[in-house]
Amino acid sequence: MPKSILIVGAGLSGAVIGRTLAEAGHRVTIWDARDHPGGNCHTERDAETGVMVHVYGPHIFHTDDEEVWSYITGFGRFMPYKNRVKTTSNGQVFSLPVNLHTINQFFGKTLRPDEARAFIETQADTSITDPQTFEDQALRFVGRDLYEAFFKGYTIKQWGCSPTDLPASILKRLPVRFNYDDNYFFHKFQGMPEDGYTAIIERILDHPGITLRLKTRFDGSQRGDADHLFYSGPLDGYYGYDLGRLGYRTLDFDRFTYDGDYQGCAVMNYGEEAVPYTRITEHKHFSPWETHEKSVCYREYSRACGADDIPYYPIRMVEEKALLAEYADRAAAETGVTFVGRLGTYRYLDMDVTIREALDTARLFLSVEADGGSMPAFVYPPL
Ligand code: FAD
Ligand code: UDP
């Protein structure tokens, strides 16, 4: 028997859940407060330069999940793309993540891989046996000089706090390589959608069982006669922030154009604290198969997220986790609603993980439905 499903958010979470349920015969309505689908993955052509712009920050698709790769590439062509990030520090340009080129250039050496490994071990603070903080993780694995050049200032700007207050897990996202591999990610599948992410998400949403309503904000009280709600908006927003706001970092993008090639690469980080932005992204380099004379770039600044700002990075420190636990307990007692995605579960999720979770969530709904059971408030709990 077809059910009436309401989904809040037309990002990857909402689109993938909506498509899976529509294909199973349910009637799906998706609301999004913005005037476009795609959530934070949204891309659009810049009117002045014709360049495909990643409006809410650069997005590179990378995954080891074969099903997710086959799913997303079923909705549009992905072009080969490797993220090769550079960083400027102390008046020089280096390669990131830290690799053999970075190490040799930084220390003025010509080390081979095993020599570099041994050399970095002499730089490392081996008295740190079980690093808990970002700073300890850096000191243990790359030593003070590389930490101060590439990580300390950037991290203070990005997170607005000392690296001694951040968990080691944030730095663990970045590898240290003792070869010349400068690929930022190490996943089996990587690529960039030929027509941008929004075109892909529009195709996911393009199903007769799906009705999309843009510029429509959900305030928690408009469930109507929906049999089930999948909510990918902010968890605290669902409750009108009545216990307080979960902390996020937001980003400001300062757009500028350039006649030609501004920096020769897509992403240039700035490791020094004295430079107020964290990085400059030059968007035509995200589509290396296209040709554009003019260029559009964004200087990216990170700051605390206010009530009217777009929440980007969940902070998830001790204070936020305590508040999160309160909201999560409340949500867990709900029936007829499932909280999903990066905002609904207050977690940083890469796109491939978002798709994996959305597919699993929709499939669970279908099997629970078939068994006459009830859907949990969280398939992926926030804590
Ligand atoms: P979102 O994309 O945030 O979508 C949620 C949607 O819900 C939004 O469209 C919003 O408008 C809507 N909404 C919220 N509240 C309401 C409401 N009350 N009423 C109506 N609509 C509402 N991942 C990668 O794999 N690779 C990358 O390189 C990468 N780079 C990133 C860079 C940045 C700066 C950031 C912040 C994230 C990056 N990500 C990247 C992660 C990626 O953005 C997420 O995986 C993805 O956006 C999650 O999709 P979502 O649908 O859960 O959330
Ligand atoms: N980082 C850094 N210097 C850099 C790039 C990253 O110190 O040039 C730190 C920063 O704290 C960041 C973390 O490493 O949050 C993880 O890097 P990643 O590229 O995953 O950053 P994010 O996706 O959070 O922007």
CSV table of C-alpha atoms and ligand atoms in Angstrom, one decimal:
chain,number,residue,atom,x,y,z
A,1,MET,CA,0.0,0.0,0.0
A,2,PRO,CA,1.7,3.3,-1.1
A,3,LYS,CA,2.5,5.6,1.8
A,4,SER,CA,2.7,9.4,1.8
A,5,ILE,CA,6.3,10.4,2.6
A,6,LEU,CA,7.5,13.9,3.5
A,7,ILE,CA,11.2,14.6,3.2
A,8,VAL,CA,12.8,17.8,4.5
A,9,GLY,CA,15.9,18.7,2.5
A,10,ALA,CA,16.7,18.2,-1.2
A,11,GLY,CA,20.4,17.5,-0.6
A,12,LEU,CA,21.9,14.1,-1.3
A,13,SER,CA,20.2,12.5,1.8
A,14,GLY,CA,16.7,13.6,0.9
A,15,ALA,CA,17.1,12.9,-2.8
A,16,VAL,CA,18.5,9.4,-2.4
A,17,ILE,CA,15.9,8.4,0.2
A,18,GLY,CA,13.2,10.0,-1.9
A,19,ARG,CA,14.2,8.2,-5.1
A,20,THR,CA,14.5,4.8,-3.4
A,21,LEU,CA,11.0,5.1,-1.8
A,22,ALA,CA,9.4,6.5,-5.0
A,23,GLU,CA,10.8,3.6,-7.0
A,24,ALA,CA,9.2,1.3,-4.4
A,25,GLY,CA,5.8,2.9,-5.2
A,26,HIS,CA,5.5,5.4,-2.4
A,27,ARG,CA,4.3,9.1,-2.9
A,28,VAL,CA,7.2,11.4,-1.9
A,29,THR,CA,7.1,15.1,-1.3
A,30,ILE,CA,10.4,16.9,-0.7
A,31,TRP,CA,10.7,20.4,0.7
A,32,ASP,CA,13.7,22.6,0.6
A,33,ALA,CA,14.1,26.1,2.0
A,34,ARG,CA,16.6,27.0,-0.8
A,35,ASP,CA,15.7,27.9,-4.3
A,36,HIS,CA,17.7,25.0,-5.7
A,37,PRO,CA,18.1,21.3,-5.0
A,38,GLY,CA,21.5,19.7,-4.2
A,39,GLY,CA,22.0,21.0,-0.6
A,40,ASN,CA,25.6,21.9,0.1
A,41,CYS,CA,26.9,20.0,-3.0
A,42,HIS,CA,25.1,22.6,-5.2
A,43,THR,CA,27.0,23.7,-8.3
A,44,GLU,CA,26.0,26.4,-10.8
A,45,ARG,CA,27.6,28.2,-13.8
A,46,ASP,CA,29.1,31.5,-12.9
A,47,ALA,CA,27.3,34.1,-15.0
A,48,GLU,CA,30.4,36.2,-15.7
A,49,THR,CA,33.0,33.6,-16.4
A,50,GLY,CA,30.9,30.5,-17.4
A,51,VAL,CA,32.9,28.4,-14.9
A,52,MET,CA,31.0,25.7,-12.9
A,53,VAL,CA,31.2,26.9,-9.3
A,54,HIS,CA,30.9,24.9,-6.2
A,55,VAL,CA,28.7,27.4,-4.4
A,56,TYR,CA,29.0,26.0,-0.8
A,57,GLY,CA,32.7,25.1,-1.0
A,58,PRO,CA,34.7,22.6,-3.1
A,59,HIS,CA,33.3,19.1,-3.4
A,60,ILE,CA,35.4,16.1,-4.7
A,61,PHE,CA,33.7,12.7,-5.0
A,62,HIS,CA,35.8,9.9,-3.6
A,63,THR,CA,34.9,6.5,-2.3
A,64,ASP,CA,35.8,2.8,-1.9
A,65,ASP,CA,32.1,1.8,-1.9
A,66,GLU,CA,31.5,0.1,-5.2
A,67,GLU,CA,27.7,0.3,-4.8
A,68,VAL,CA,27.7,4.0,-4.1
A,69,TRP,CA,30.0,4.7,-7.0
A,70,SER,CA,27.8,2.7,-9.4
A,71,TYR,CA,24.7,4.4,-8.0
A,72,ILE,CA,26.0,8.0,-8.4
A,73,THR,CA,27.6,7.4,-11.8
A,74,GLY,CA,24.2,5.9,-12.9
A,75,PHE,CA,22.9,9.5,-12.8
A,76,GLY,CA,25.5,11.2,-14.9
A,77,ARG,CA,29.0,11.0,-16.2
A,78,PHE,CA,31.9,11.5,-13.8
A,79,MET,CA,35.2,12.8,-15.3
A,80,PRO,CA,38.6,11.7,-13.9
A,81,TYR,CA,39.7,14.1,-11.2
A,82,LYS,CA,42.5,14.0,-8.6
A,83,ASN,CA,42.5,16.5,-5.9
A,84,ARG,CA,46.1,17.9,-5.7
A,85,VAL,CA,46.2,20.5,-3.0
A,86,LYS,CA,49.0,23.0,-2.5
A,87,THR,CA,49.8,25.0,0.5
A,88,THR,CA,51.6,28.3,0.9
A,89,SER,CA,53.7,28.8,4.0
A,90,ASN,CA,56.7,31.0,4.8
A,91,GLY,CA,56.8,32.4,1.2
A,92,GLN,CA,57.0,29.0,-0.5
A,93,VAL,CA,54.5,26.6,-2.1
A,94,PHE,CA,54.4,23.0,-0.9
A,95,SER,CA,52.5,19.9,-1.8
A,96,LEU,CA,49.8,18.5,0.5
A,97,PRO,CA,49.2,16.0,2.1
A,98,VAL,CA,52.7,15.9,3.5
A,99,ASN,CA,54.6,13.6,1.1
A,100,LEU,CA,58.2,13.0,0.1
A,101,HIS,CA,58.2,16.1,-2.0
A,102,THR,CA,57.0,18.2,0.9
A,103,ILE,CA,59.5,16.7,3.3
A,104,ASN,CA,62.5,17.1,0.9
A,105,GLN,CA,61.6,20.7,-0.1
A,106,PHE,CA,60.8,21.8,3.4
A,107,PHE,CA,64.1,20.4,4.9
A,108,GLY,CA,66.2,21.0,1.8
A,109,LYS,CA,67.0,17.3,1.4
A,110,THR,CA,66.9,14.6,-1.3
A,111,LEU,CA,65.8,11.7,0.9
A,112,ARG,CA,64.5,8.4,-0.4
A,113,PRO,CA,61.4,6.9,1.1
A,114,ASP,CA,63.0,4.9,3.9
A,115,GLU,CA,65.4,7.7,4.7
A,116,ALA,CA,62.6,10.2,4.9
A,117,ARG,CA,60.6,7.9,7.2
A,118,ALA,CA,63.6,7.6,9.5
A,119,PHE,CA,64.3,11.3,9.3
A,120,ILE,CA,60.7,12.2,10.3
A,121,GLU,CA,60.9,9.8,13.2
A,122,THR,CA,63.8,12.0,14.5
A,123,GLN,CA,61.5,15.1,14.2
A,124,ALA,CA,58.6,13.4,15.9
A,125,ASP,CA,57.9,13.6,19.6
A,126,THR,CA,58.1,9.9,20.4
A,127,SER,CA,57.4,10.6,24.1
A,128,ILE,CA,53.7,10.9,23.0
A,129,THR,CA,52.5,7.4,23.0
A,130,ASP,CA,48.7,7.8,22.7
A,131,PRO,CA,47.9,11.1,21.1
A,132,GLN,CA,44.5,12.4,22.1
A,133,THR,CA,44.6,16.0,20.8
A,134,PHE,CA,45.2,17.4,17.3
A,135,GLU,CA,48.5,18.9,18.4
A,136,ASP,CA,49.8,15.8,20.0
A,137,GLN,CA,48.9,13.8,16.9
A,138,ALA,CA,50.8,16.3,14.7
A,139,LEU,CA,53.8,16.4,17.0
A,140,ARG,CA,53.9,12.6,17.2
A,141,PHE,CA,53.7,12.0,13.5
A,142,VAL,CA,55.3,14.9,11.7
A,143,GLY,CA,57.1,16.9,14.4
A,144,ARG,CA,57.0,20.5,15.4
A,145,ASP,CA,58.4,22.2,12.3
A,146,LEU,CA,56.0,20.7,9.8
A,147,TYR,CA,53.2,21.1,12.4
A,148,GLU,CA,53.8,24.8,12.8
A,149,ALA,CA,54.2,25.5,9.0
A,150,PHE,CA,51.2,23.6,7.7
A,151,PHE,CA,48.8,22.6,10.5
A,152,LYS,CA,48.8,24.9,13.5
A,153,GLY,CA,47.8,28.2,11.9
A,154,TYR,CA,45.4,26.6,9.4
A,155,THR,CA,43.6,24.7,12.2
A,156,ILE,CA,43.3,27.8,14.5
A,157,LYS,CA,41.7,29.6,11.6
A,158,GLN,CA,39.5,26.7,10.5
A,159,TRP,CA,38.2,25.8,14.0
A,160,GLY,CA,38.6,29.0,16.0
A,161,CYS,CA,40.4,27.3,18.9
A,162,SER,CA,43.7,25.9,19.9
A,163,PRO,CA,44.7,22.5,18.3
A,164,THR,CA,45.3,21.4,21.9
A,165,ASP,CA,41.5,21.5,22.3
A,166,LEU,CA,40.7,19.5,19.2
A,167,PRO,CA,40.6,15.7,18.9
A,168,ALA,CA,43.4,13.8,17.1
A,169,SER,CA,40.7,12.3,14.8
A,170,ILE,CA,40.5,15.6,12.8
A,171,LEU,CA,44.2,15.3,11.7
A,172,LYS,CA,43.9,11.6,11.2
A,173,ARG,CA,41.9,12.4,8.1
A,174,LEU,CA,45.1,13.5,6.4
A,175,PRO,CA,47.8,10.9,5.5
A,176,VAL,CA,51.6,11.4,5.6
A,177,ARG,CA,53.2,9.8,2.6
A,178,PHE,CA,56.8,8.7,2.1
A,179,ASN,CA,56.5,8.7,-1.7
A,180,TYR,CA,55.6,11.4,-4.3
A,181,ASP,CA,51.9,10.6,-4.4
A,182,ASP,CA,50.2,14.0,-4.0
A,183,ASN,CA,46.6,12.8,-4.4
A,184,TYR,CA,44.7,14.2,-1.4
A,185,PHE,CA,42.5,11.2,-1.2
A,186,PHE,CA,43.4,7.5,-1.4
A,187,HIS,CA,40.1,6.0,-2.5
A,188,LYS,CA,39.6,3.6,-5.3
A,189,PHE,CA,37.0,5.7,-7.1
A,190,GLN,CA,37.4,9.5,-7.5
A,191,GLY,CA,35.8,11.9,-9.9
A,192,MET,CA,34.0,15.1,-10.7
A,193,PRO,CA,30.5,15.2,-12.3
A,194,GLU,CA,30.7,16.5,-15.9
A,195,ASP,CA,27.7,18.8,-15.5
A,196,GLY,CA,28.1,19.5,-11.8
A,197,TYR,CA,26.5,18.0,-8.7
A,198,THR,CA,23.2,19.7,-9.0
A,199,ALA,CA,22.5,18.1,-12.4
A,200,ILE,CA,23.1,14.7,-10.9
A,201,ILE,CA,20.8,15.4,-7.9
A,202,GLU,CA,18.1,16.8,-10.2
A,203,ARG,CA,18.2,13.5,-12.1
A,204,ILE,CA,17.9,11.5,-8.9
A,205,LEU,CA,14.8,13.6,-8.1
A,206,ASP,CA,13.4,13.2,-11.6
A,207,HIS,CA,10.8,10.5,-10.9
A,208,PRO,CA,7.1,10.6,-11.3
A,209,GLY,CA,6.6,9.6,-7.6
A,210,ILE,CA,8.5,12.7,-6.4
A,211,THR,CA,7.2,16.2,-5.9
A,212,LEU,CA,9.8,18.8,-5.2
A,213,ARG,CA,8.9,22.1,-3.4
A,214,LEU,CA,11.6,24.6,-3.3
A,215,LYS,CA,11.6,27.8,-1.2
A,216,THR,CA,9.5,25.9,1.3
A,217,ARG,CA,10.8,25.9,4.9
A,218,PHE,CA,9.7,23.2,7.3
A,219,ASP,CA,9.2,24.5,10.9
A,220,GLY,CA,8.4,21.3,12.7
A,221,SER,CA,4.6,21.7,12.7
A,222,GLN,CA,3.6,21.0,9.1
A,223,ARG,CA,3.6,17.2,9.1
A,224,GLY,CA,0.1,17.2,7.6
A,225,ASP,CA,-1.1,13.7,6.7
A,226,ALA,CA,2.3,12.3,5.9
A,227,ASP,CA,2.8,8.7,7.1
A,228,HIS,CA,6.4,9.3,7.7
A,229,LEU,CA,8.9,12.2,7.8
A,230,PHE,CA,12.6,12.0,6.9
A,231,TYR,CA,14.2,15.1,8.2
A,232,SER,CA,17.6,16.2,7.0
A,233,GLY,CA,17.5,19.7,8.5
A,234,PRO,CA,19.3,20.6,11.7
A,235,LEU,CA,18.4,18.4,14.7
A,236,ASP,CA,18.3,21.4,17.1
A,237,GLY,CA,16.2,23.3,14.5
A,238,TYR,CA,13.5,20.7,14.6
A,239,TYR,CA,12.9,21.7,18.2
A,240,GLY,CA,13.1,25.4,17.5
A,241,TYR,CA,16.6,25.5,19.2
A,242,ASP,CA,14.8,25.5,22.6
A,243,LEU,CA,17.7,23.9,24.5
A,244,GLY,CA,20.2,26.1,22.7
A,245,ARG,CA,22.1,25.8,19.4
A,246,LEU,CA,24.5,23.1,18.5
A,247,GLY,CA,27.9,24.7,17.5
A,248,TYR,CA,29.0,24.9,13.9
A,249,ARG,CA,31.6,26.7,11.9
A,250,THR,CA,30.4,28.6,9.0
A,251,LEU,CA,32.3,29.9,5.9
A,252,ASP,CA,32.4,33.2,4.2
A,253,PHE,CA,33.4,33.1,0.5
A,254,ASP,CA,35.0,36.3,-0.9
A,255,ARG,CA,34.5,36.0,-4.7
A,256,PHE,CA,36.9,37.6,-7.2
A,257,THR,CA,37.6,37.1,-10.8
A,258,TYR,CA,40.9,37.0,-12.8
A,259,ASP,CA,41.7,37.3,-16.5
A,260,GLY,CA,43.6,34.1,-17.0
A,261,ASP,CA,44.9,31.5,-14.5
A,262,TYR,CA,45.1,32.9,-11.0
A,263,GLN,CA,46.9,30.2,-9.1
A,264,GLY,CA,47.4,27.2,-11.4
A,265,CYS,CA,45.5,24.8,-9.2
A,266,ALA,CA,42.1,24.2,-7.7
A,267,VAL,CA,42.9,24.5,-4.0
A,268,MET,CA,45.7,26.6,-2.4
A,269,ASN,CA,45.8,26.4,1.4
A,270,TYR,CA,47.4,29.0,3.6
A,271,GLY,CA,49.1,27.5,6.6
A,272,GLU,CA,50.0,30.7,8.4
A,273,GLU,CA,47.7,32.3,11.0
A,274,ALA,CA,48.6,35.8,9.8
A,275,VAL,CA,46.8,35.2,6.5
A,276,PRO,CA,43.2,35.6,7.5
A,277,TYR,CA,41.7,33.1,5.0
A,278,THR,CA,42.2,29.3,5.1
A,279,ARG,CA,42.4,28.7,1.3
A,280,ILE,CA,41.7,30.0,-2.1
A,281,THR,CA,39.7,27.9,-4.5
A,282,GLU,CA,39.9,28.5,-8.3
A,283,HIS,CA,36.9,26.8,-9.7
A,284,LYS,CA,37.8,26.3,-13.3
A,285,HIS,CA,40.5,23.8,-12.2
A,286,PHE,CA,37.7,21.6,-10.8
A,287,SER,CA,36.6,21.0,-14.4
A,288,PRO,CA,40.0,20.5,-16.2
A,289,TRP,CA,38.2,19.2,-19.3
A,290,GLU,CA,36.6,22.6,-19.9
A,291,THR,CA,38.4,25.7,-21.3
A,292,HIS,CA,37.8,29.2,-19.8
A,293,GLU,CA,39.7,32.3,-20.4
A,294,LYS,CA,38.4,34.1,-17.3
A,295,SER,CA,38.6,32.6,-13.8
A,296,VAL,CA,36.5,32.9,-10.7
A,297,CYS,CA,38.1,32.3,-7.3
A,298,TYR,CA,36.9,32.3,-3.7
A,299,ARG,CA,38.9,33.2,-0.6
A,300,GLU,CA,37.5,31.1,2.2
A,301,TYR,CA,37.2,32.4,5.7
A,302,SER,CA,35.9,30.3,8.6
A,303,ARG,CA,34.1,31.6,11.7
A,304,ALA,CA,31.6,30.7,14.4
A,305,CYS,CA,28.2,30.1,12.9
A,306,GLY,CA,25.5,32.5,14.0
A,307,ALA,CA,21.7,32.1,13.9
A,308,ASP,CA,21.4,33.4,10.3
A,309,ASP,CA,24.5,31.7,8.9
A,310,ILE,CA,24.8,28.4,7.0
A,311,PRO,CA,26.0,25.6,9.3
A,312,TYR,CA,28.9,23.9,7.7
A,313,TYR,CA,31.2,21.9,10.1
A,314,PRO,CA,29.7,20.5,13.3
A,315,ILE,CA,32.1,21.2,16.2
A,316,ARG,CA,31.4,18.2,18.3
A,317,MET,CA,33.5,19.1,21.3
A,318,VAL,CA,32.5,18.2,24.9
A,319,GLU,CA,30.0,21.1,25.3
A,320,GLU,CA,28.3,20.4,22.0
A,321,LYS,CA,28.2,16.7,22.7
A,322,ALA,CA,26.4,17.2,26.0
A,323,LEU,CA,23.7,19.4,24.2
A,324,LEU,CA,23.6,16.9,21.4
A,325,ALA,CA,22.9,14.1,23.8
A,326,GLU,CA,19.8,16.0,25.1
A,327,TYR,CA,18.4,16.6,21.6
A,328,ALA,CA,19.2,13.0,20.6
A,329,ASP,CA,17.3,11.6,23.6
A,330,ARG,CA,14.4,13.7,22.8
A,331,ALA,CA,14.4,12.7,19.1
A,332,ALA,CA,14.8,9.0,20.0
A,333,ALA,CA,11.4,9.1,21.6
A,334,GLU,CA,9.7,10.4,18.5
A,335,THR,CA,7.6,8.2,16.3
A,336,GLY,CA,6.9,8.8,12.6
A,337,VAL,CA,10.1,10.8,12.0
A,338,THR,CA,13.6,9.7,11.1
A,339,PHE,CA,16.5,12.2,11.4
A,340,VAL,CA,19.1,11.8,8.6
A,341,GLY,CA,22.1,13.3,6.9
A,342,ARG,CA,24.8,15.7,8.1
A,343,LEU,CA,22.5,18.2,9.8
A,344,GLY,CA,19.9,15.7,11.1
A,345,THR,CA,22.6,13.7,12.9
A,346,TYR,CA,25.1,16.5,13.5
A,347,ARG,CA,28.0,14.6,11.9
A,348,TYR,CA,30.5,15.5,9.2
A,349,LEU,CA,29.6,13.2,6.4
A,350,ASP,CA,31.3,12.9,3.0
A,351,MET,CA,29.1,12.5,0.0
A,352,ASP,CA,29.7,8.8,-0.4
A,353,VAL,CA,28.9,8.1,3.2
A,354,THR,CA,25.7,10.3,2.9
A,355,ILE,CA,24.6,8.2,-0.1
A,356,ARG,CA,25.4,4.9,1.7
A,357,GLU,CA,23.4,6.0,4.8
A,358,ALA,CA,20.5,7.2,2.7
A,359,LEU,CA,20.3,3.9,0.8
A,360,ASP,CA,20.5,1.9,4.0
A,361,THR,CA,17.8,4.1,5.6
A,362,ALA,CA,15.4,3.9,2.8
A,363,ARG,CA,15.9,0.1,2.5
A,364,LEU,CA,15.3,-0.3,6.2
A,365,PHE,CA,12.0,1.7,5.9
A,366,LEU,CA,10.9,-0.7,3.1
A,367,SER,CA,11.7,-3.8,5.1
A,368,VAL,CA,10.2,-2.4,8.3
A,369,GLU,CA,7.1,-1.4,6.3
A,370,ALA,CA,6.8,-4.9,4.8
A,371,ASP,CA,7.1,-6.5,8.4
A,372,GLY,CA,4.5,-4.0,9.9
A,373,GLY,CA,7.2,-2.7,12.3
A,374,SER,CA,8.1,0.9,13.0
A,375,MET,CA,11.0,3.0,11.8
A,376,PRO,CA,13.6,4.3,14.4
A,377,ALA,CA,14.2,8.0,14.9
A,378,PHE,CA,17.9,7.4,14.0
A,379,VAL,CA,19.3,4.7,11.8
A,380,TYR,CA,22.7,6.3,12.3
A,381,PRO,CA,22.7,7.8,15.8
A,382,PRO,CA,24.5,11.1,16.3
A,383,LEU,CA,26.6,9.8,19.3
B,1,FAD,P1,22.8,19.1,3.0
B,1,FAD,O1,23.6,19.0,1.7
B,1,FAD,O2,23.2,20.1,4.0
B,1,FAD,O3,21.3,19.2,2.6
B,1,FAD,C1,20.3,19.6,3.6
B,1,FAD,C2,19.2,20.4,2.9
B,1,FAD,O4,18.2,20.6,3.8
B,1,FAD,C3,19.7,21.7,2.4
B,1,FAD,O5,19.4,21.9,1.0
B,1,FAD,C4,18.9,22.7,3.3
B,1,FAD,O6,18.5,23.9,2.5
B,1,FAD,C5,17.6,21.9,3.6
B,1,FAD,N1,17.0,22.3,4.9
B,1,FAD,C6,17.5,22.3,6.1
B,1,FAD,N2,16.6,22.7,7.0
B,1,FAD,C7,15.4,22.9,6.3
B,1,FAD,C8,14.1,23.2,6.7
B,1,FAD,N3,13.8,23.5,8.0
B,1,FAD,N4,13.1,23.3,5.8
B,1,FAD,C9,13.4,23.0,4.5
B,1,FAD,N5,14.7,22.7,4.0
B,1,FAD,C10,15.7,22.6,5.0
B,1,FAD,N6,32.0,15.6,0.8
B,1,FAD,C11,32.7,14.9,-0.1
B,1,FAD,O7,32.5,13.7,-0.3
B,1,FAD,N7,33.8,15.5,-0.7
B,1,FAD,C12,34.1,16.8,-0.5
B,1,FAD,O8,35.1,17.3,-1.1
B,1,FAD,C13,33.3,17.6,0.3
B,1,FAD,N8,33.6,18.9,0.6
B,1,FAD,C14,32.9,19.6,1.5
B,1,FAD,C15,33.2,20.9,1.7
B,1,FAD,C16,32.5,21.6,2.6
B,1,FAD,C17,32.9,23.1,2.8
B,1,FAD,C18,31.5,21.0,3.3
B,1,FAD,C19,30.8,21.8,4.4
B,1,FAD,C20,31.1,19.7,3.1
B,1,FAD,C21,31.8,19.0,2.2
B,1,FAD,N9,31.4,17.7,1.9
B,1,FAD,C22,32.2,16.9,1.0
B,1,FAD,C23,30.3,17.0,2.5
B,1,FAD,C24,29.0,17.2,1.7
B,1,FAD,O9,28.6,18.5,1.6
B,1,FAD,C25,27.8,16.4,2.4
B,1,FAD,O10,28.2,15.0,2.4
B,1,FAD,C26,26.4,16.5,1.9
B,1,FAD,O11,26.1,17.9,1.6
B,1,FAD,C27,25.4,16.0,2.8
B,1,FAD,O12,24.1,16.0,2.2
B,1,FAD,P2,22.8,16.2,3.2
B,1,FAD,O13,21.7,16.0,2.2
B,1,FAD,O14,22.9,15.3,4.3
B,1,FAD,O15,22.9,17.7,3.7
B,2,UDP,N1,44.4,21.0,8.0
B,2,UDP,C1,45.5,21.8,8.2
B,2,UDP,N2,46.2,22.3,7.2
B,2,UDP,C2,45.8,22.1,5.9
B,2,UDP,C3,44.7,21.3,5.6
B,2,UDP,C4,44.0,20.7,6.7
B,2,UDP,O1,45.9,22.0,9.4
B,2,UDP,O2,46.4,22.7,5.0
B,2,UDP,C5,43.7,20.4,9.1
B,2,UDP,C6,42.5,21.2,9.5
B,2,UDP,O3,42.3,21.2,10.9
B,2,UDP,C7,41.4,20.4,8.9
B,2,UDP,C8,41.9,18.9,9.1
B,2,UDP,O4,43.3,19.1,8.9
B,2,UDP,O5,40.1,20.5,9.5
B,2,UDP,C9,41.4,17.9,8.1
B,2,UDP,O6,41.6,18.3,6.8
B,2,UDP,P1,40.5,18.2,5.7
B,2,UDP,O7,41.1,18.5,4.4
B,2,UDP,O8,39.8,16.9,5.9
B,2,UDP,O9,39.6,19.4,6.1
B,2,UDP,P2,38.1,19.7,6.0
B,2,UDP,O10,37.4,18.7,5.1
B,2,UDP,O11,37.7,19.7,7.4
B,2,UDP,O12,38.1,21.1,5.4
